[in-house]
């Protein structure tokens, strides 16, 4: 998530990006990438997964692919949020990917 988030902000006229990254290691990379590119004022970062219910889950990743995570069971250590609830106060949204 980190490289695409920075690239999107640097290469488009997007005013703000809200990024969700459930993996703590990837989240630290995302924070570092945003800071290294001076994009803190144009980003809101969430170290959570997005799901249709507020909950938590156990995630499983694929070896060699740090961007491929999936929920394998409910009740793990990864917090999950509902997208609608999390972004409801942001205002107009141009792109959701």
PDB file of C-alpha atoms in Angstrom:
ATOM      1  CA  UNK A   1       0.000   0.000   0.000  1.00  0.00           C
ATOM      2  CA  UNK A   2       2.763   2.465   0.718  1.00  0.00           C
ATOM      3  CA  UNK A   3       4.208   2.939  -2.740  1.00  0.00           C
ATOM      4  CA  UNK A   4       0.796   3.214  -4.457  1.00  0.00           C
ATOM      5  CA  UNK A   5      -0.411   5.719  -1.851  1.00  0.00           C
ATOM      6  CA  UNK A   6       2.616   7.977  -2.281  1.00  0.00           C
ATOM      7  CA  UNK A   7       2.562   7.598  -6.068  1.00  0.00           C
ATOM      8  CA  UNK A   8      -1.125   8.490  -6.232  1.00  0.00           C
ATOM      9  CA  UNK A   9      -0.574  11.648  -4.200  1.00  0.00           C
ATOM     10  CA  UNK A  10       2.554  12.678  -6.065  1.00  0.00           C
ATOM     11  CA  UNK A  11       1.236  12.002  -9.568  1.00  0.00           C
ATOM     12  CA  UNK A  12      -2.350  13.263  -9.314  1.00  0.00           C
ATOM     13  CA  UNK A  13      -4.065  16.374  -8.073  1.00  0.00           C
ATOM     14  CA  UNK A  14      -5.723  14.478  -5.225  1.00  0.00           C
ATOM     15  CA  UNK A  15      -6.119  16.722  -2.207  1.00  0.00           C
ATOM     16  CA  UNK A  16      -6.201  13.921   0.346  1.00  0.00           C
ATOM     17  CA  UNK A  17      -5.868  10.135   0.550  1.00  0.00           C
ATOM     18  CA  UNK A  18      -7.314   7.929   3.270  1.00  0.00           C
ATOM     19  CA  UNK A  19      -5.345   4.681   3.425  1.00  0.00           C
ATOM     20  CA  UNK A  20      -6.178   1.467   5.268  1.00  0.00           C
ATOM     21  CA  UNK A  21      -3.415  -1.043   5.991  1.00  0.00           C
ATOM     22  CA  UNK A  22      -4.168  -3.970   8.314  1.00  0.00           C
ATOM     23  CA  UNK A  23      -0.663  -5.405   8.569  1.00  0.00           C
ATOM     24  CA  UNK A  24       1.426  -3.634  11.251  1.00  0.00           C
ATOM     25  CA  UNK A  25       4.698  -4.114   9.320  1.00  0.00           C
ATOM     26  CA  UNK A  26       3.240  -2.716   6.104  1.00  0.00           C
ATOM     27  CA  UNK A  27       1.653   0.115   8.082  1.00  0.00           C
ATOM     28  CA  UNK A  28       5.072   1.186   9.392  1.00  0.00           C
ATOM     29  CA  UNK A  29       6.395   1.199   5.816  1.00  0.00           C
ATOM     30  CA  UNK A  30       3.387   3.254   4.751  1.00  0.00           C
ATOM     31  CA  UNK A  31       4.009   5.787   7.529  1.00  0.00           C
ATOM     32  CA  UNK A  32       7.689   6.034   6.564  1.00  0.00           C
ATOM     33  CA  UNK A  33       6.913   6.445   2.865  1.00  0.00           C
ATOM     34  CA  UNK A  34       4.366   9.170   3.545  1.00  0.00           C
ATOM     35  CA  UNK A  35       6.811  10.996   5.851  1.00  0.00           C
ATOM     36  CA  UNK A  36       9.771  10.632   3.460  1.00  0.00           C
ATOM     37  CA  UNK A  37       7.712  12.277   0.726  1.00  0.00           C
ATOM     38  CA  UNK A  38       6.342  15.059   2.958  1.00  0.00           C
ATOM     39  CA  UNK A  39       2.746  13.911   2.491  1.00  0.00           C
ATOM     40  CA  UNK A  40       1.561  13.830   6.104  1.00  0.00           C
ATOM     41  CA  UNK A  41      -0.817  16.761   5.606  1.00  0.00           C
ATOM     42  CA  UNK A  42      -2.449  15.027   2.617  1.00  0.00           C
ATOM     43  CA  UNK A  43      -3.026  11.610   4.180  1.00  0.00           C
ATOM     44  CA  UNK A  44      -5.048   9.927   6.878  1.00  0.00           C
ATOM     45  CA  UNK A  45      -3.651   6.519   7.722  1.00  0.00           C
ATOM     46  CA  UNK A  46      -5.537   3.721   9.474  1.00  0.00           C
ATOM     47  CA  UNK A  47      -3.832   0.566  10.772  1.00  0.00           C
ATOM     48  CA  UNK A  48      -7.000  -1.533  10.418  1.00  0.00           C
ATOM     49  CA  UNK A  49      -8.738  -3.785   7.939  1.00  0.00           C
ATOM     50  CA  UNK A  50     -11.991  -2.854   6.207  1.00  0.00           C
ATOM     51  CA  UNK A  51     -14.979  -5.174   6.459  1.00  0.00           C
ATOM     52  CA  UNK A  52     -18.766  -4.977   6.425  1.00  0.00           C
ATOM     53  CA  UNK A  53     -18.954  -5.143  10.243  1.00  0.00           C
ATOM     54  CA  UNK A  54     -17.004  -3.655  13.156  1.00  0.00           C
ATOM     55  CA  UNK A  55     -15.084  -6.597  14.499  1.00  0.00           C
ATOM     56  CA  UNK A  56     -11.660  -8.148  14.564  1.00  0.00           C
ATOM     57  CA  UNK A  57     -10.141 -10.941  12.548  1.00  0.00           C
ATOM     58  CA  UNK A  58      -7.169 -13.167  12.091  1.00  0.00           C
ATOM     59  CA  UNK A  59      -5.484 -12.416   8.792  1.00  0.00           C
ATOM     60  CA  UNK A  60      -3.407 -14.640   6.596  1.00  0.00           C
ATOM     61  CA  UNK A  61      -0.876 -13.417   4.063  1.00  0.00           C
ATOM     62  CA  UNK A  62       0.799 -15.182   1.192  1.00  0.00           C
ATOM     63  CA  UNK A  63       4.521 -15.795   1.346  1.00  0.00           C
ATOM     64  CA  UNK A  64       6.419 -13.365  -0.840  1.00  0.00           C
ATOM     65  CA  UNK A  65       3.442 -11.017  -1.307  1.00  0.00           C
ATOM     66  CA  UNK A  66       3.126  -8.497   1.527  1.00  0.00           C
ATOM     67  CA  UNK A  67       0.040  -6.927  -0.061  1.00  0.00           C
ATOM     68  CA  UNK A  68      -2.112 -10.047  -0.224  1.00  0.00           C
ATOM     69  CA  UNK A  69      -3.995 -10.427   3.059  1.00  0.00           C
ATOM     70  CA  UNK A  70      -7.315 -12.116   3.704  1.00  0.00           C
ATOM     71  CA  UNK A  71      -9.571 -12.714   6.676  1.00  0.00           C
ATOM     72  CA  UNK A  72      -9.439 -16.355   7.686  1.00  0.00           C
ATOM     73  CA  UNK A  73     -11.463 -16.197  10.892  1.00  0.00           C
ATOM     74  CA  UNK A  74     -13.262 -13.746  13.103  1.00  0.00           C
ATOM     75  CA  UNK A  75     -11.890 -12.689  16.458  1.00  0.00           C
ATOM     76  CA  UNK A  76      -8.178 -12.256  15.815  1.00  0.00           C
ATOM     77  CA  UNK A  77      -5.827  -9.392  16.602  1.00  0.00           C
ATOM     78  CA  UNK A  78      -6.569  -7.248  13.529  1.00  0.00           C
ATOM     79  CA  UNK A  79      -9.265  -4.626  14.114  1.00  0.00           C
ATOM     80  CA  UNK A  80     -11.832  -4.287  11.331  1.00  0.00           C
ATOM     81  CA  UNK A  81     -13.871  -1.171  10.583  1.00  0.00           C
ATOM     82  CA  UNK A  82     -16.801  -0.398   8.339  1.00  0.00           C
ATOM     83  CA  UNK A  83     -15.726   1.891   5.507  1.00  0.00           C
ATOM     84  CA  UNK A  84     -18.976   3.886   5.549  1.00  0.00           C
ATOM     85  CA  UNK A  85     -18.601   4.683   9.248  1.00  0.00           C
ATOM     86  CA  UNK A  86     -14.912   5.525   8.992  1.00  0.00           C
ATOM     87  CA  UNK A  87     -15.129   7.993   6.104  1.00  0.00           C
ATOM     88  CA  UNK A  88     -18.585   9.483   6.748  1.00  0.00           C
ATOM     89  CA  UNK A  89     -17.190  12.812   8.005  1.00  0.00           C
ATOM     90  CA  UNK A  90     -14.598  13.339   5.267  1.00  0.00           C
ATOM     91  CA  UNK A  91     -16.753  15.126   2.704  1.00  0.00           C
ATOM     92  CA  UNK A  92     -16.784  14.620  -1.052  1.00  0.00           C
ATOM     93  CA  UNK A  93     -14.778  11.598  -2.202  1.00  0.00           C
ATOM     94  CA  UNK A  94     -13.262  11.496  -5.664  1.00  0.00           C
ATOM     95  CA  UNK A  95     -11.912   7.921  -5.821  1.00  0.00           C
ATOM     96  CA  UNK A  96     -12.221   4.715  -3.836  1.00  0.00           C
ATOM     97  CA  UNK A  97      -9.898   1.901  -4.862  1.00  0.00           C
TER      98      UNK A  97
END
